[in-house]
PDB file of C-alpha atoms in Angstrom:
ATOM      1  CA  MET L1126      25.019  29.124   2.014  1.00  0.00           C
ATOM      2  CA  GLN L1127      23.033  26.081   2.596  1.00  0.00           C
ATOM      3  CA  ASN L1128      19.326  26.401   1.843  1.00  0.00           C
ATOM      4  CA  GLN L1129      16.845  25.406   4.660  1.00  0.00           C
ATOM      5  CA  ILE L1130      15.685  22.003   4.765  1.00  0.00           C
ATOM      6  CA  SER L1131      12.297  20.623   4.136  1.00  0.00           C
ATOM      7  CA  PRO L1132      10.395  19.816   7.252  1.00  0.00           C
ATOM      8  CA  LEU L1133      11.149  15.938   7.936  1.00  0.00           C
ATOM      9  CA  ILE L1134       8.370  13.652   8.819  1.00  0.00           C
ATOM     10  CA  LEU L1135       9.019  10.176   9.988  1.00  0.00           C
ATOM     11  CA  THR L1136       6.118   7.893   8.897  1.00  0.00           C
ATOM     12  CA  PHE L1137       5.411   4.377   9.987  1.00  0.00           C
ATOM     13  CA  GLY L1138       3.417   2.346   7.572  1.00  0.00           C
ATOM     14  CA  ALA L1139       2.993  -0.631   5.203  1.00  0.00           C
ATOM     15  CA  SER L1140       4.465  -0.585   1.745  1.00  0.00           C
ATOM     16  CA  ASP L1141       1.727  -0.621  -0.902  1.00  0.00           C
ATOM     17  CA  PRO L1142       2.906  -1.777  -4.338  1.00  0.00           C
ATOM     18  CA  VAL L1143      -0.115   0.206  -5.824  1.00  0.00           C
ATOM     19  CA  SER L1144       0.858   3.514  -3.933  1.00  0.00           C
ATOM     20  CA  GLY L1145      -2.509   4.032  -3.091  1.00  0.00           C
ATOM     21  CA  ILE L1146      -2.171   3.909   0.553  1.00  0.00           C
ATOM     22  CA  GLY L1147       0.607   3.293   2.852  1.00  0.00           C
ATOM     23  CA  ILE L1148       4.095   4.532   2.877  1.00  0.00           C
ATOM     24  CA  GLN L1149       4.132   5.362  -0.890  1.00  0.00           C
ATOM     25  CA  ALA L1150       0.969   7.349  -0.508  1.00  0.00           C
ATOM     26  CA  ASP L1151       2.355   9.340   2.509  1.00  0.00           C
ATOM     27  CA  LEU L1152       5.554  10.300   0.597  1.00  0.00           C
ATOM     28  CA  ALA L1153       3.659  11.818  -2.158  1.00  0.00           C
ATOM     29  CA  SER L1154       1.242  13.615   0.181  1.00  0.00           C
ATOM     30  CA  PHE L1155       4.402  15.014   2.066  1.00  0.00           C
ATOM     31  CA  ALA L1156       6.196  15.992  -1.046  1.00  0.00           C
ATOM     32  CA  ALA L1157       3.114  17.855  -2.308  1.00  0.00           C
ATOM     33  CA  MET L1158       3.369  20.044   0.712  1.00  0.00           C
ATOM     34  CA  GLY L1159       6.934  20.575   0.658  1.00  0.00           C
ATOM     35  CA  CYS L1160       7.967  18.030   3.290  1.00  0.00           C
ATOM     36  CA  HIS L1161      10.482  15.041   3.019  1.00  0.00           C
ATOM     37  CA  GLY L1162       9.178  11.710   4.360  1.00  0.00           C
ATOM     38  CA  LEU L1163      11.377   9.176   6.080  1.00  0.00           C
ATOM     39  CA  PRO L1164       9.705   6.051   5.669  1.00  0.00           C
ATOM     40  CA  VAL L1165       9.929   3.200   8.247  1.00  0.00           C
ATOM     41  CA  ILE L1166       8.239  -0.106   6.641  1.00  0.00           C
ATOM     42  CA  THR L1167       5.966  -2.035   9.444  1.00  0.00           C
ATOM     43  CA  ALA L1168       4.487  -4.520   6.890  1.00  0.00           C
ATOM     44  CA  ILE L1169       4.558  -5.363   3.086  1.00  0.00           C
ATOM     45  CA  LEU L1170       1.281  -5.547   1.285  1.00  0.00           C
ATOM     46  CA  VAL L1171       0.414  -7.766  -1.828  1.00  0.00           C
ATOM     47  CA  GLY L1172      -2.405  -6.850  -3.957  1.00  0.00           C
ATOM     48  CA  ASP L1173      -3.474  -4.450  -6.782  1.00  0.00           C
ATOM     49  CA  THR L1174      -5.970  -1.756  -7.238  1.00  0.00           C
ATOM     50  CA  SER L1175      -9.078  -4.085  -6.472  1.00  0.00           C
ATOM     51  CA  GLN L1176      -7.871  -5.346  -3.262  1.00  0.00           C
ATOM     52  CA  ILE L1177      -5.107  -6.209  -0.864  1.00  0.00           C
ATOM     53  CA  ASP L1178      -4.486 -10.089  -0.752  1.00  0.00           C
ATOM     54  CA  ASP L1179      -2.041 -10.459   1.876  1.00  0.00           C
ATOM     55  CA  VAL L1180      -0.154  -8.567   4.553  1.00  0.00           C
ATOM     56  CA  HIS L1181       3.432  -9.464   5.786  1.00  0.00           C
ATOM     57  CA  PRO L1182       4.309  -7.829   8.872  1.00  0.00           C
ATOM     58  CA  MET L1183       8.130  -6.679   9.556  1.00  0.00           C
ATOM     59  CA  GLU L1184       9.871  -8.060  12.599  1.00  0.00           C
ATOM     60  CA  ALA L1185       9.699  -5.606  15.444  1.00  0.00           C
ATOM     61  CA  ASP L1186      13.524  -5.199  15.890  1.00  0.00           C
ATOM     62  CA  LEU L1187      13.794  -4.292  12.101  1.00  0.00           C
ATOM     63  CA  VAL L1188      11.272  -1.629  12.724  1.00  0.00           C
ATOM     64  CA  VAL L1189      13.215  -0.313  15.603  1.00  0.00           C
ATOM     65  CA  ASP L1190      16.342  -0.321  13.844  1.00  0.00           C
ATOM     66  CA  GLN L1191      15.003   1.708  10.838  1.00  0.00           C
ATOM     67  CA  ALA L1192      13.435   4.362  13.170  1.00  0.00           C
ATOM     68  CA  ARG L1193      16.117   4.622  15.642  1.00  0.00           C
ATOM     69  CA  THR L1194      18.874   4.926  12.897  1.00  0.00           C
ATOM     70  CA  ILE L1195      16.842   7.892  11.113  1.00  0.00           C
ATOM     71  CA  LEU L1196      16.190   9.428  14.725  1.00  0.00           C
ATOM     72  CA  GLU L1197      19.562   9.557  15.663  1.00  0.00           C
ATOM     73  CA  ASP L1198      20.760  11.182  12.314  1.00  0.00           C
ATOM     74  CA  MET L1199      17.913  13.628  11.253  1.00  0.00           C
ATOM     75  CA  PRO L1200      15.862  16.394  13.001  1.00  0.00           C
ATOM     76  CA  VAL L1201      12.648  14.976  12.494  1.00  0.00           C
ATOM     77  CA  VAL L1202       9.638  17.669  13.249  1.00  0.00           C
ATOM     78  CA  ALA L1203       6.555  15.249  13.253  1.00  0.00           C
ATOM     79  CA  PHE L1204       5.602  11.659  13.271  1.00  0.00           C
ATOM     80  CA  LYS L1205       2.805   9.768  11.383  1.00  0.00           C
ATOM     81  CA  VAL L1206       1.749   6.339  12.353  1.00  0.00           C
ATOM     82  CA  GLY L1207      -0.273   4.322   9.679  1.00  0.00           C
ATOM     83  CA  GLN L1208      -0.987   0.668   9.315  1.00  0.00           C
ATOM     84  CA  ILE L1209       1.209  -1.333  11.765  1.00  0.00           C
ATOM     85  CA  ALA L1210      -0.033  -4.983  11.329  1.00  0.00           C
ATOM     86  CA  SER L1211       1.253  -6.499  14.421  1.00  0.00           C
ATOM     87  CA  VAL L1212       0.867  -6.007  18.117  1.00  0.00           C
ATOM     88  CA  GLU L1213       4.832  -6.466  18.787  1.00  0.00           C
ATOM     89  CA  ASN L1214       5.175  -3.433  16.159  1.00  0.00           C
ATOM     90  CA  VAL L1215       2.614  -1.562  18.166  1.00  0.00           C
ATOM     91  CA  THR L1216       4.704  -1.842  21.151  1.00  0.00           C
ATOM     92  CA  VAL L1217       7.659  -0.828  19.829  1.00  0.00           C
ATOM     93  CA  ILE L1218       6.600   2.188  17.912  1.00  0.00           C
ATOM     94  CA  ALA L1219       4.721   3.465  20.986  1.00  0.00           C
ATOM     95  CA  GLU L1220       8.146   3.226  22.790  1.00  0.00           C
ATOM     96  CA  ILE L1221       9.895   5.180  20.270  1.00  0.00           C
ATOM     97  CA  VAL L1222       7.462   8.009  19.958  1.00  0.00           C
ATOM     98  CA  SER L1223       7.224   8.228  23.586  1.00  0.00           C
ATOM     99  CA  ASP L1224      10.809   9.380  23.563  1.00  0.00           C
ATOM    100  CA  TYR L1225       9.860  12.410  21.598  1.00  0.00           C
ATOM    101  CA  PRO L1226       6.735  13.773  23.509  1.00  0.00           C
ATOM    102  CA  ALA L1227       7.118  17.506  22.026  1.00  0.00           C
ATOM    103  CA  LEU L1228       6.471  16.090  18.337  1.00  0.00           C
ATOM    104  CA  PRO L1229       2.940  16.063  16.756  1.00  0.00           C
ATOM    105  CA  LEU L1230       1.836  12.470  16.200  1.00  0.00           C
ATOM    106  CA  VAL L1231      -0.845  11.803  13.580  1.00  0.00           C
ATOM    107  CA  LEU L1232      -2.158   8.720  14.052  1.00  0.00           C
ATOM    108  CA  ASP L1233      -4.147   6.749  11.230  1.00  0.00           C
ATOM    109  CA  PRO L1234      -3.866   2.904  11.954  1.00  0.00           C
ATOM    110  CA  PHE L1235      -6.878   1.468  10.617  1.00  0.00           C
ATOM    111  CA  ASN L1236      -7.580   0.302   6.953  1.00  0.00           C
ATOM    112  CA  SER L1237     -10.754  -1.436   6.410  1.00  0.00           C
ATOM    113  CA  GLY L1238      -9.583  -2.760   2.959  1.00  0.00           C
ATOM    114  CA  MET L1239      -7.153  -5.208   4.620  1.00  0.00           C
ATOM    115  CA  PRO L1240      -7.748  -9.014   4.639  1.00  0.00           C
ATOM    116  CA  ASP L1241      -9.219 -10.325   8.134  1.00  0.00           C
ATOM    117  CA  ASP L1242      -6.444 -10.588  10.693  1.00  0.00           C
ATOM    118  CA  PRO L1243      -6.797 -13.230  13.232  1.00  0.00           C
ATOM    119  CA  GLU L1244      -5.322 -10.923  15.792  1.00  0.00           C
ATOM    120  CA  ALA L1245      -7.301  -7.941  15.005  1.00  0.00           C
ATOM    121  CA  GLU L1246      -9.088  -7.949  18.427  1.00  0.00           C
ATOM    122  CA  ASP L1247      -5.418  -7.792  20.120  1.00  0.00           C
ATOM    123  CA  LEU L1248      -4.269  -5.278  17.655  1.00  0.00           C
ATOM    124  CA  LEU L1249      -7.121  -2.945  18.384  1.00  0.00           C
ATOM    125  CA  LEU L1250      -6.393  -3.205  22.096  1.00  0.00           C
ATOM    126  CA  ALA L1251      -2.650  -2.565  21.886  1.00  0.00           C
ATOM    127  CA  ILE L1252      -3.389   0.673  19.431  1.00  0.00           C
ATOM    128  CA  ARG L1253      -5.849   2.045  21.994  1.00  0.00           C
ATOM    129  CA  GLU L1254      -3.874   1.356  25.206  1.00  0.00           C
ATOM    130  CA  LEU L1255      -0.225   2.303  23.772  1.00  0.00           C
ATOM    131  CA  LEU L1256      -0.687   4.702  20.951  1.00  0.00           C
ATOM    132  CA  ILE L1257      -4.016   6.676  21.003  1.00  0.00           C
ATOM    133  CA  PRO L1258      -2.819   8.443  24.395  1.00  0.00           C
ATOM    134  CA  GLN L1259       0.062   9.612  22.752  1.00  0.00           C
ATOM    135  CA  ALA L1260      -1.602  10.932  19.581  1.00  0.00           C
ATOM    136  CA  THR L1261      -1.947  14.576  18.723  1.00  0.00           C
ATOM    137  CA  VAL L1262      -4.605  13.787  16.173  1.00  0.00           C
ATOM    138  CA  LEU L1263      -6.295  10.393  15.791  1.00  0.00           C
ATOM    139  CA  VAL L1264      -7.812  10.079  12.373  1.00  0.00           C
ATOM    140  CA  LEU L1265     -10.552   7.386  11.945  1.00  0.00           C
ATOM    141  CA  SER L1266     -13.931   6.867  10.282  1.00  0.00           C
ATOM    142  CA  ALA L1267     -17.101   6.815  11.927  1.00  0.00           C
ATOM    143  CA  VAL L1268     -17.240   3.063  11.192  1.00  0.00           C
ATOM    144  CA  GLU L1269     -13.680   2.595  12.607  1.00  0.00           C
ATOM    145  CA  LEU L1270     -14.906   4.460  15.779  1.00  0.00           C
ATOM    146  CA  SER L1271     -17.471   2.445  16.535  1.00  0.00           C
ATOM    147  CA  ARG L1272     -15.520  -0.731  15.891  1.00  0.00           C
ATOM    148  CA  LEU L1273     -12.773   0.532  18.272  1.00  0.00           C
ATOM    149  CA  ALA L1274     -15.480   1.416  21.013  1.00  0.00           C
ATOM    150  CA  GLU L1275     -16.360  -2.390  21.137  1.00  0.00           C
ATOM    151  CA  THR L1276     -13.296  -2.853  23.069  1.00  0.00           C
ATOM    152  CA  TRP L1277     -14.607  -0.814  26.083  1.00  0.00           C
ATOM    153  CA  ARG L1278     -18.400  -0.960  25.560  1.00  0.00           C
ATOM    154  CA  GLU L1279     -20.724  -3.431  27.431  1.00  0.00           C
ATOM    155  CA  PRO L1280     -22.548  -5.752  25.041  1.00  0.00           C
ATOM    156  CA  ASN L1281     -25.916  -4.224  26.135  1.00  0.00           C
ATOM    157  CA  GLU L1282     -25.061  -0.813  25.471  1.00  0.00           C
ATOM    158  CA  VAL L1283     -26.800   1.187  22.738  1.00  0.00           C
ATOM    159  CA  SER L1284     -27.316  -0.564  19.656  1.00  0.00           C
ATOM    160  CA  GLU L1285     -26.982  -0.014  16.081  1.00  0.00           C
ATOM    161  CA  SER L1286     -30.656   0.614  15.712  1.00  0.00           C
ATOM    162  CA  ASP L1287     -30.933   3.122  18.713  1.00  0.00           C
ATOM    163  CA  GLU L1288     -28.003   4.871  17.084  1.00  0.00           C
ATOM    164  CA  SER L1289     -30.091   6.638  14.457  1.00  0.00           C
ATOM    165  CA  ASP L1290     -32.732   7.683  16.629  1.00  0.00           C
ATOM    166  CA  ASN L1291     -30.291   9.561  18.838  1.00  0.00           C
ATOM    167  CA  LEU L1292     -28.555  11.292  15.615  1.00  0.00           C
ATOM    168  CA  ASN L1293     -28.792  15.162  15.853  1.00  0.00           C
ATOM    169  CA  THR L1294     -29.316  16.019  12.022  1.00  0.00           C
ATOM    170  CA  GLU L1295     -28.077  19.425  12.597  1.00  0.00           C
ATOM    171  CA  THR L1296     -24.756  18.298  13.633  1.00  0.00           C
ATOM    172  CA  ASN L1297     -24.136  14.636  12.397  1.00  0.00           C
ATOM    173  CA  ILE L1298     -23.304  13.688  16.150  1.00  0.00           C
ATOM    174  CA  ASP L1299     -24.971  11.322  18.191  1.00  0.00           C
ATOM    175  CA  ASP L1300     -24.634  10.581  21.669  1.00  0.00           C
ATOM    176  CA  GLU L1301     -22.818   7.390  21.496  1.00  0.00           C
ATOM    177  CA  MET L1302     -20.358   8.713  19.178  1.00  0.00           C
ATOM    178  CA  LEU L1303     -19.540  11.807  21.427  1.00  0.00           C
ATOM    179  CA  ALA L1304     -19.308   9.348  24.343  1.00  0.00           C
ATOM    180  CA  ASP L1305     -16.709   7.248  22.457  1.00  0.00           C
ATOM    181  CA  VAL L1306     -14.774  10.238  21.193  1.00  0.00           C
ATOM    182  CA  MET L1307     -14.684  11.516  24.677  1.00  0.00           C
ATOM    183  CA  THR L1308     -13.333   8.101  26.037  1.00  0.00           C
ATOM    184  CA  LEU L1309     -10.428   8.403  23.451  1.00  0.00           C
ATOM    185  CA  ILE L1310      -9.622  12.063  24.495  1.00  0.00           C
ATOM    186  CA  GLU L1311      -9.736  11.366  28.156  1.00  0.00           C
ATOM    187  CA  SER L1312      -7.068   8.587  27.574  1.00  0.00           C
ATOM    188  CA  GLY L1313      -4.763  11.165  26.461  1.00  0.00           C
ATOM    189  CA  CYS L1314      -5.414  11.796  22.832  1.00  0.00           C
ATOM    190  CA  GLU L1315      -5.434  15.445  21.949  1.00  0.00           C
ATOM    191  CA  TYR L1316      -7.756  15.580  18.856  1.00  0.00           C
ATOM    192  CA  VAL L1317      -9.913  12.871  17.427  1.00  0.00           C
ATOM    193  CA  PHE L1318     -11.065  13.669  13.828  1.00  0.00           C
ATOM    194  CA  VAL L1319     -13.984  11.611  12.924  1.00  0.00           C
ATOM    195  CA  THR L1320     -14.572  11.176   8.931  1.00  0.00           C
ATOM    196  CA  GLY L1321     -17.811   9.856   7.361  1.00  0.00           C
ATOM    197  CA  THR L1322     -20.138  10.762   9.967  1.00  0.00           C
ATOM    198  CA  PRO L1323     -24.163  10.080   9.441  1.00  0.00           C
ATOM    199  CA  THR L1324     -25.621  12.775   7.243  1.00  0.00           C
ATOM    200  CA  THR L1325     -29.086  12.787   5.704  1.00  0.00           C
ATOM    201  CA  THR L1326     -27.491  14.597   2.470  1.00  0.00           C
ATOM    202  CA  ASN L1327     -25.502  13.819  -0.308  1.00  0.00           C
ATOM    203  CA  GLU L1328     -22.525  15.075   1.511  1.00  0.00           C
ATOM    204  CA  VAL L1329     -19.541  13.960   3.367  1.00  0.00           C
ATOM    205  CA  ALA L1330     -19.403  15.102   6.989  1.00  0.00           C
ATOM    206  CA  ASN L1331     -16.060  15.034   8.950  1.00  0.00           C
ATOM    207  CA  ILE L1332     -15.807  16.410  12.582  1.00  0.00           C
ATOM    208  CA  LEU L1333     -12.935  17.316  14.632  1.00  0.00           C
ATOM    209  CA  PHE L1334     -13.142  17.077  18.576  1.00  0.00           C
ATOM    210  CA  ASN L1335     -10.992  18.088  21.376  1.00  0.00           C
ATOM    211  CA  GLU L1336     -11.583  18.090  25.087  1.00  0.00           C
ATOM    212  CA  ALA L1337     -14.052  20.980  24.948  1.00  0.00           C
ATOM    213  CA  GLY L1338     -16.091  19.144  22.276  1.00  0.00           C
ATOM    214  CA  VAL L1339     -16.439  20.091  18.530  1.00  0.00           C
ATOM    215  CA  VAL L1340     -13.857  22.184  17.019  1.00  0.00           C
ATOM    216  CA  ARG L1341     -14.932  22.146  13.483  1.00  0.00           C
ATOM    217  CA  ASN L1342     -17.694  20.389  11.579  1.00  0.00           C
ATOM    218  CA  ASP L1343     -17.205  20.292   7.928  1.00  0.00           C
ATOM    219  CA  HIS L1344     -19.376  19.202   4.947  1.00  0.00           C
ATOM    220  CA  TRP L1345     -18.186  18.414   1.542  1.00  0.00           C
ATOM    221  CA  GLN L1346     -19.957  17.427  -1.718  1.00  0.00           C
ATOM    222  CA  ARG L1347     -19.506  13.824  -2.250  1.00  0.00           C
ATOM    223  CA  ILE L1348     -17.312  12.700  -5.101  1.00  0.00           C
ATOM    224  CA  THR L1349     -18.693   9.765  -7.013  1.00  0.00           C
ATOM    225  CA  GLY L1350     -16.633   6.612  -7.847  1.00  0.00           C
ATOM    226  CA  SER L1351     -14.793   3.998  -6.141  1.00  0.00           C
ATOM    227  CA  HIS L1352     -11.613   5.093  -4.653  1.00  0.00           C
ATOM    228  CA  VAL L1353      -8.632   3.803  -2.356  1.00  0.00           C
ATOM    229  CA  GLY L1354      -6.174   6.054  -0.608  1.00  0.00           C
ATOM    230  CA  ALA L1355      -8.422   9.050   0.470  1.00  0.00           C
ATOM    231  CA  GLY L1356      -8.005   8.499   4.345  1.00  0.00           C
ATOM    232  CA  THR L1357      -4.199   7.986   3.856  1.00  0.00           C
ATOM    233  CA  THR L1358      -4.024  11.171   1.917  1.00  0.00           C
ATOM    234  CA  LEU L1359      -5.974  13.166   4.413  1.00  0.00           C
ATOM    235  CA  SER L1360      -4.053  11.888   7.592  1.00  0.00           C
ATOM    236  CA  ALA L1361      -0.518  12.420   5.626  1.00  0.00           C
ATOM    237  CA  SER L1362      -1.744  15.984   4.563  1.00  0.00           C
ATOM    238  CA  ILE L1363      -2.435  16.824   8.309  1.00  0.00           C
ATOM    239  CA  ALA L1364       0.882  15.544   9.258  1.00  0.00           C
ATOM    240  CA  ALA L1365       2.817  17.647   6.762  1.00  0.00           C
ATOM    241  CA  LEU L1366       0.583  20.800   7.637  1.00  0.00           C
ATOM    242  CA  LEU L1367       1.515  20.450  11.298  1.00  0.00           C
ATOM    243  CA  ALA L1368       5.226  20.139  10.136  1.00  0.00           C
ATOM    244  CA  ASN L1369       4.963  23.147   8.261  1.00  0.00           C
ATOM    245  CA  GLY L1370       3.668  24.966  11.331  1.00  0.00           C
ATOM    246  CA  LEU L1371       0.092  25.209  11.258  1.00  0.00           C
ATOM    247  CA  GLU L1372      -2.283  24.960  14.021  1.00  0.00           C
ATOM    248  CA  ILE L1373      -4.357  21.776  14.227  1.00  0.00           C
ATOM    249  CA  PRO L1374      -7.869  23.162  13.305  1.00  0.00           C
ATOM    250  CA  GLU L1375      -6.332  24.833  10.253  1.00  0.00           C
ATOM    251  CA  ALA L1376      -4.266  21.969   9.178  1.00  0.00           C
ATOM    252  CA  VAL L1377      -7.253  19.662   9.252  1.00  0.00           C
ATOM    253  CA  LEU L1378      -9.207  22.123   7.015  1.00  0.00           C
ATOM    254  CA  GLU L1379      -6.482  22.305   4.405  1.00  0.00           C
ATOM    255  CA  ALA L1380      -5.999  18.605   4.503  1.00  0.00           C
ATOM    256  CA  GLN L1381      -9.570  18.068   3.594  1.00  0.00           C
ATOM    257  CA  GLU L1382      -9.309  20.615   0.721  1.00  0.00           C
ATOM    258  CA  PHE L1383      -6.163  18.819  -0.692  1.00  0.00           C
ATOM    259  CA  THR L1384      -7.656  15.443  -0.146  1.00  0.00           C
ATOM    260  CA  LEU L1385     -10.804  16.361  -2.160  1.00  0.00           C
ATOM    261  CA  ALA L1386      -9.016  17.976  -5.049  1.00  0.00           C
ATOM    262  CA  ALA L1387      -6.786  15.040  -5.003  1.00  0.00           C
ATOM    263  CA  ILE L1388      -9.897  12.582  -5.198  1.00  0.00           C
ATOM    264  CA  SER L1389     -11.371  14.736  -7.912  1.00  0.00           C
ATOM    265  CA  HIS L1390      -8.316  14.157  -9.987  1.00  0.00           C
ATOM    266  CA  ALA L1391      -8.025  10.619  -9.214  1.00  0.00           C
ATOM    267  CA  GLN L1392      -6.776   8.103 -12.076  1.00  0.00           C
ATOM    268  CA  ARG L1393      -7.634   4.792 -13.132  1.00  0.00           C
ATOM    269  CA  LEU L1394      -4.214   2.830 -12.941  1.00  0.00           C
ATOM    270  CA  GLY L1395      -5.622  -0.529 -13.056  1.00  0.00           C
ATOM    271  CA  MET L1396      -8.833  -2.390 -13.460  1.00  0.00           C
ATOM    272  CA  GLY L1397     -10.010  -1.675  -9.785  1.00  0.00           C
ATOM    273  CA  ARG L1398     -10.409   1.491  -7.752  1.00  0.00           C
ATOM    274  CA  LEU L1399      -9.453   4.929  -8.706  1.00  0.00           C
ATOM    275  CA  ILE L1400      -6.135   6.323  -7.093  1.00  0.00           C
ATOM    276  CA  PRO L1401      -5.880  10.114  -5.740  1.00  0.00           C
ATOM    277  CA  ASP L1402      -3.642  12.056  -7.561  1.00  0.00           C
ATOM    278  CA  ARG L1403      -1.594  14.110  -5.111  1.00  0.00           C
ATOM    279  CA  TYR L1404       0.324  16.021  -7.671  1.00  0.00           C
ATOM    280  CA  PHE L1405      -2.714  17.284  -9.634  1.00  0.00           C
ATOM    281  CA  TRP L1406      -1.447  20.888  -8.956  1.00  0.00           C
ATOM    282  CA  ALA L1407       1.573  20.277 -11.230  1.00  0.00           C
ATOM    283  CA  LYS L1408      -0.351  19.374 -14.085  1.00  0.00           C
ATOM    284  CA  GLU L1409      -2.887  22.127 -14.119  1.00  0.00           C
ATOM    285  CA  PRO L1410      -2.339  25.105 -16.675  1.00  0.00           C
ATOM    286  CA  GLU L1411      -0.910  28.110 -15.101  1.00  0.00           C
TER     287      GLU L1411
END
């Protein structure tokens, strides 16, 4: 008798030689949650634990060939989209996932640790117009949300100095953030998960929104140290938990718990930043 197969997740992302972010980090997080990852490489990174030095996008036709070949062969149950690296790749990935509207799509396309991209503005616009409307869950930091919102805000809208004055310290939500999130949800995105929202305490505050407003507002004790890969671990974990059948609010909570545990067990593999240990649970004594 054939055993039931692990849930299959097709993930688009960059190949990171450190395995801190990108495809390799996705596969580790998927495996830790009993899923099998199917990687489609969108770019090749050059760097170490200190920084990413260069990004080499893959040709769009090759991205299409990788994904279509897998999708014609295997019963994929979820998509995750990470770093994309070119407008052409945004376009072809959007076309591919649009053919599978019933499958959940976790979108985490931003990475502030990348070198400056001369096409960054065009890339943001393409992601906003083509991929975000198809996302089940968009994962981004408060800083990344503000950067994305510059693509639709007027220059004379609320400034950064006004932002702090409008902050509701009980909920860590200001009027501008809420308006930006609702703009994304109105475009078609089902849930927006904003990490690192402003807080007056030594905590990390992450907020999940849908069309009704705040779904959950979680606070966690901040873990000291310089890490790389926390965001990738979080979004990959959400995708894996959705693939395992959890509802979105529960998946977001469990993914945060897993990510914090992986960060608390992070390892210094090189001379730069710490790398989350996604297999921490395998090393713990019984």
